[in-house]
JSON list of C-alpha atoms in Angstrom, two decimals:
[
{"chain": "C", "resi": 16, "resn": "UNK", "atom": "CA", "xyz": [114.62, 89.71, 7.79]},
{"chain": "C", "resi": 17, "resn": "UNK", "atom": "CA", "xyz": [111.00, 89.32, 6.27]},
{"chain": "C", "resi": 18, "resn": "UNK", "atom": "CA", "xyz": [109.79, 92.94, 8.15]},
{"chain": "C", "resi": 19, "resn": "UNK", "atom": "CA", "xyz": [111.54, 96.26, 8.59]},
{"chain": "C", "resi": 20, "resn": "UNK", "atom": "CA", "xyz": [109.82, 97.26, 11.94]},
{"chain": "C", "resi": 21, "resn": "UNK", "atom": "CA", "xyz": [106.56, 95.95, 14.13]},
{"chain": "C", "resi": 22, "resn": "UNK", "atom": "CA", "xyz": [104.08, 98.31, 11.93]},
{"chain": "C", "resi": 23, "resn": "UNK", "atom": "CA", "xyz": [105.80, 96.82, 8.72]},
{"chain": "C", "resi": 24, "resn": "UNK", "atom": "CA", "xyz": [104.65, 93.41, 10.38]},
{"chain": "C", "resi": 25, "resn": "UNK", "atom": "CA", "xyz": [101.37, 94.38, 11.82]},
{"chain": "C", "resi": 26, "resn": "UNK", "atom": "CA", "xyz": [100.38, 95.61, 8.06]},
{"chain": "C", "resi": 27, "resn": "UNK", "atom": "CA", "xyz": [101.67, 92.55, 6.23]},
{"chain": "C", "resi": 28, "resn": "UNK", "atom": "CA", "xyz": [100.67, 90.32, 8.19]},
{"chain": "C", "resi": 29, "resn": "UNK", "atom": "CA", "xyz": [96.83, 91.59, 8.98]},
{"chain": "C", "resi": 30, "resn": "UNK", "atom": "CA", "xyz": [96.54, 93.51, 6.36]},
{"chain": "C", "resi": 31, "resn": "UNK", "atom": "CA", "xyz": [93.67, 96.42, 7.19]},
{"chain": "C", "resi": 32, "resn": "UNK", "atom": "CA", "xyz": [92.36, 94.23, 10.14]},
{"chain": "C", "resi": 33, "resn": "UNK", "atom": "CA", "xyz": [94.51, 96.33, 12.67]},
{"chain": "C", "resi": 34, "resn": "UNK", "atom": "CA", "xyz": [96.16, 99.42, 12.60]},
{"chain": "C", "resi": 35, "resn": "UNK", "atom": "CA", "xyz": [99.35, 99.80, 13.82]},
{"chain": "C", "resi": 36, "resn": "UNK", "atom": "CA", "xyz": [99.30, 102.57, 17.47]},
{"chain": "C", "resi": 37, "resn": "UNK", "atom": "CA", "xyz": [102.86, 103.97, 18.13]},
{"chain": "C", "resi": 38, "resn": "UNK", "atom": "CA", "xyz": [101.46, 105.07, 21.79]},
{"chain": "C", "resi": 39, "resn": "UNK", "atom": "CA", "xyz": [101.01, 101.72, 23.78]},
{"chain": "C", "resi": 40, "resn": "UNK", "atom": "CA", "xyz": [98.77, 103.23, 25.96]},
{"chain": "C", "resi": 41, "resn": "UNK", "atom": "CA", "xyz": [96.28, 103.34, 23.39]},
{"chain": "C", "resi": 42, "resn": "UNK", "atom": "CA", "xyz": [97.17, 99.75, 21.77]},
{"chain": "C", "resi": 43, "resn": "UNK", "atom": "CA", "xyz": [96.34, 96.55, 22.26]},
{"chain": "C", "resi": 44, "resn": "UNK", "atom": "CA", "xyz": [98.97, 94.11, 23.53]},
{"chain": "C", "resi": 45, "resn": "UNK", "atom": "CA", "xyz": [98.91, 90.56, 22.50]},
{"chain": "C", "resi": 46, "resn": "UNK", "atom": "CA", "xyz": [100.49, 88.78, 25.28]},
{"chain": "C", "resi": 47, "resn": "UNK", "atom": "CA", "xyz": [100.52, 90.10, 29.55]},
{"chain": "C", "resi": 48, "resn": "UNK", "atom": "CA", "xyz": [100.10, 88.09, 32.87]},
{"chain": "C", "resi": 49, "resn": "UNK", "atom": "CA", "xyz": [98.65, 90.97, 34.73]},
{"chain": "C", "resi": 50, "resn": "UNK", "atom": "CA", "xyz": [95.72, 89.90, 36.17]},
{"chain": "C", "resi": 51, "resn": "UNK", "atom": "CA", "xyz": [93.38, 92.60, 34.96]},
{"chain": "C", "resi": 52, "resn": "UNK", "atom": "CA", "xyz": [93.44, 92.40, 30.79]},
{"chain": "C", "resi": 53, "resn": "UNK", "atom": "CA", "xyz": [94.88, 95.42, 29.26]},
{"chain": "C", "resi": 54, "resn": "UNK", "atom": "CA", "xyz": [92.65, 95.20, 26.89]},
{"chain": "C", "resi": 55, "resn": "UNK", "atom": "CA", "xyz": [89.32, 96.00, 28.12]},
{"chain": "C", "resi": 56, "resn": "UNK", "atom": "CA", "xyz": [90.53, 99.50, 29.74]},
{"chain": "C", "resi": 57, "resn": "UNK", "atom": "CA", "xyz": [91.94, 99.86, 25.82]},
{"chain": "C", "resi": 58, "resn": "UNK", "atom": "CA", "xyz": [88.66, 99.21, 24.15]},
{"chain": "C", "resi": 59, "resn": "UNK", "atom": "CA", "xyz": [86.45, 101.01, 26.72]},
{"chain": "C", "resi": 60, "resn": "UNK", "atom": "CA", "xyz": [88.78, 104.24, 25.34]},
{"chain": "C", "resi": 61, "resn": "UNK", "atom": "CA", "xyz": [87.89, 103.43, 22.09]},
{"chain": "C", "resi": 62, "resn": "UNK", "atom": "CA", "xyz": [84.50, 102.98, 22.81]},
{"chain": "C", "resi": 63, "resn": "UNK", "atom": "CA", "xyz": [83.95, 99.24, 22.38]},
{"chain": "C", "resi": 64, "resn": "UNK", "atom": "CA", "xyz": [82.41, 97.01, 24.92]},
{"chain": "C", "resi": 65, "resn": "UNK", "atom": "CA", "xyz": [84.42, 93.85, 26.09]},
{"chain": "C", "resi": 66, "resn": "UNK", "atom": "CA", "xyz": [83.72, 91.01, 22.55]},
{"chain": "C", "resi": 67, "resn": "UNK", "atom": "CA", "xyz": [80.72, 88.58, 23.29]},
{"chain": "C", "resi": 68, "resn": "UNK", "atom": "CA", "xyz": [81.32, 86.92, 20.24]},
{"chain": "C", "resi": 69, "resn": "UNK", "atom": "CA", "xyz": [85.07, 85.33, 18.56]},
{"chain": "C", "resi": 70, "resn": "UNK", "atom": "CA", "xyz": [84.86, 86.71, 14.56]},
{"chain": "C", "resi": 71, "resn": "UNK", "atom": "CA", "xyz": [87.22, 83.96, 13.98]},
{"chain": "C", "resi": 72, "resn": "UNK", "atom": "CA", "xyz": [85.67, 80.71, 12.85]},
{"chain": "C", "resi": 73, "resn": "UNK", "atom": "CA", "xyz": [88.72, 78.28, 12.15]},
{"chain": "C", "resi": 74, "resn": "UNK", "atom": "CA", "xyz": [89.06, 76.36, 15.56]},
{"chain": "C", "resi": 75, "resn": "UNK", "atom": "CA", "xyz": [87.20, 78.79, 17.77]},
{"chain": "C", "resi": 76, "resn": "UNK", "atom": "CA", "xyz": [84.20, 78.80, 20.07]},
{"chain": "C", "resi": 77, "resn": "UNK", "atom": "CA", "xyz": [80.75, 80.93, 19.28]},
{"chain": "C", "resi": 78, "resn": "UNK", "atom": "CA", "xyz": [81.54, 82.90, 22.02]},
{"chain": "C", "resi": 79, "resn": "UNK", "atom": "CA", "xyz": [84.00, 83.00, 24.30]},
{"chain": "C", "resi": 80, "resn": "UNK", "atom": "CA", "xyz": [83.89, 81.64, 27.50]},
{"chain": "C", "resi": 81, "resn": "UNK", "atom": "CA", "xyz": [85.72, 80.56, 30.41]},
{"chain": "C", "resi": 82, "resn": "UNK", "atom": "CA", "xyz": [88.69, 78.08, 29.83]},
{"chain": "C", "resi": 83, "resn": "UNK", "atom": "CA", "xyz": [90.64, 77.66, 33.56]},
{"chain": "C", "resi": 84, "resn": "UNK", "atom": "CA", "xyz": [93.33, 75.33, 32.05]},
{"chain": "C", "resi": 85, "resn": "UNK", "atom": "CA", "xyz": [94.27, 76.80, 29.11]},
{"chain": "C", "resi": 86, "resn": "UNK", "atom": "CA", "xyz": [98.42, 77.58, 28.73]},
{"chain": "C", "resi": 87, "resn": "UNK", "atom": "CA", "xyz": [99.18, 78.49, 25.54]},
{"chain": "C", "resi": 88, "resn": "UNK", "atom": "CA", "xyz": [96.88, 81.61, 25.42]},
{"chain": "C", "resi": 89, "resn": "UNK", "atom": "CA", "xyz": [97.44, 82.26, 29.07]},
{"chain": "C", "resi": 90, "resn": "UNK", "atom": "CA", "xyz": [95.97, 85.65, 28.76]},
{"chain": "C", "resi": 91, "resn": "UNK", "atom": "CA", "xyz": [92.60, 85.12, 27.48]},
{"chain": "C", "resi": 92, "resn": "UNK", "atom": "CA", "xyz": [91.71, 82.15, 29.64]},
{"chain": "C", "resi": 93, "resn": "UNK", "atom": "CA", "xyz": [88.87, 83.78, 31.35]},
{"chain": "C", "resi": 94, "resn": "UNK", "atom": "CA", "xyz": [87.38, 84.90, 28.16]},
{"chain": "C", "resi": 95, "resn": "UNK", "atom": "CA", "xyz": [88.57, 82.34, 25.71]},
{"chain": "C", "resi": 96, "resn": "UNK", "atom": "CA", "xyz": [87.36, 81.76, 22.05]},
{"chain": "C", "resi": 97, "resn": "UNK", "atom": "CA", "xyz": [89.08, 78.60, 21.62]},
{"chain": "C", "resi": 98, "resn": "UNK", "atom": "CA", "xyz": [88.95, 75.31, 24.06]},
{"chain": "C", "resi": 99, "resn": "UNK", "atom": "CA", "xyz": [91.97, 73.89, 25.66]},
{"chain": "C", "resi": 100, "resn": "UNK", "atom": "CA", "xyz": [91.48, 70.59, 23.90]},
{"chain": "C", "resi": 101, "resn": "UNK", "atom": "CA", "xyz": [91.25, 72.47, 20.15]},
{"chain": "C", "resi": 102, "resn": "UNK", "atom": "CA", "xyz": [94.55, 74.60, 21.33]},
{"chain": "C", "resi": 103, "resn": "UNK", "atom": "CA", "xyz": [96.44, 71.94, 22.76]},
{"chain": "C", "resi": 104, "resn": "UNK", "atom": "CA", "xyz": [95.68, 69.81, 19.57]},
{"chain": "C", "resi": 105, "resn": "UNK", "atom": "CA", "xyz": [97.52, 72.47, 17.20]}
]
């Protein structure tokens, strides 16, 4: 087993880039199919506006944008920062 418990993983893995929320209700979740993002309601109670722009430059858009077909990050299709041909392809 490479990590004790979900925090152990959360600060391995990303390092300082996210800190690890025991209350859900105040986290972000990575994957959901309802169809409002969990997200947004969780940044607007942290104070941050829904992201205009992807910080991650390694087979991502500018900004995100609309992409209809995309499966494999199902939950971010209407504000996607990578295209369904760049996420199919990996």
């Amino acid at each position: 087993q490479i990590y004790t418990s979900g925090k152990d993983l959360c600060e391995k893995m990303w390092g300082s880039a996210f800190v690890y929320e025991a209350n859900e209700s105040h986290a972000y979740t990575m994957w959901f199919f309802d169809a409002a993002n969990p997200n947004d309601a969780t940044s607007a109670r942290w104070g941050h506006n829904r992201s205009e722009s992807c910080n991650l430059h390694h087979h991502h858009k500018d900004v995100p944008s609309p992409e209809p077909t995309v499966s494999e990050c199902h939950p971010w299709r209407n504000n996607a920062c990578s295209r369904q041909a760049t996420v199919g392809s990996l």
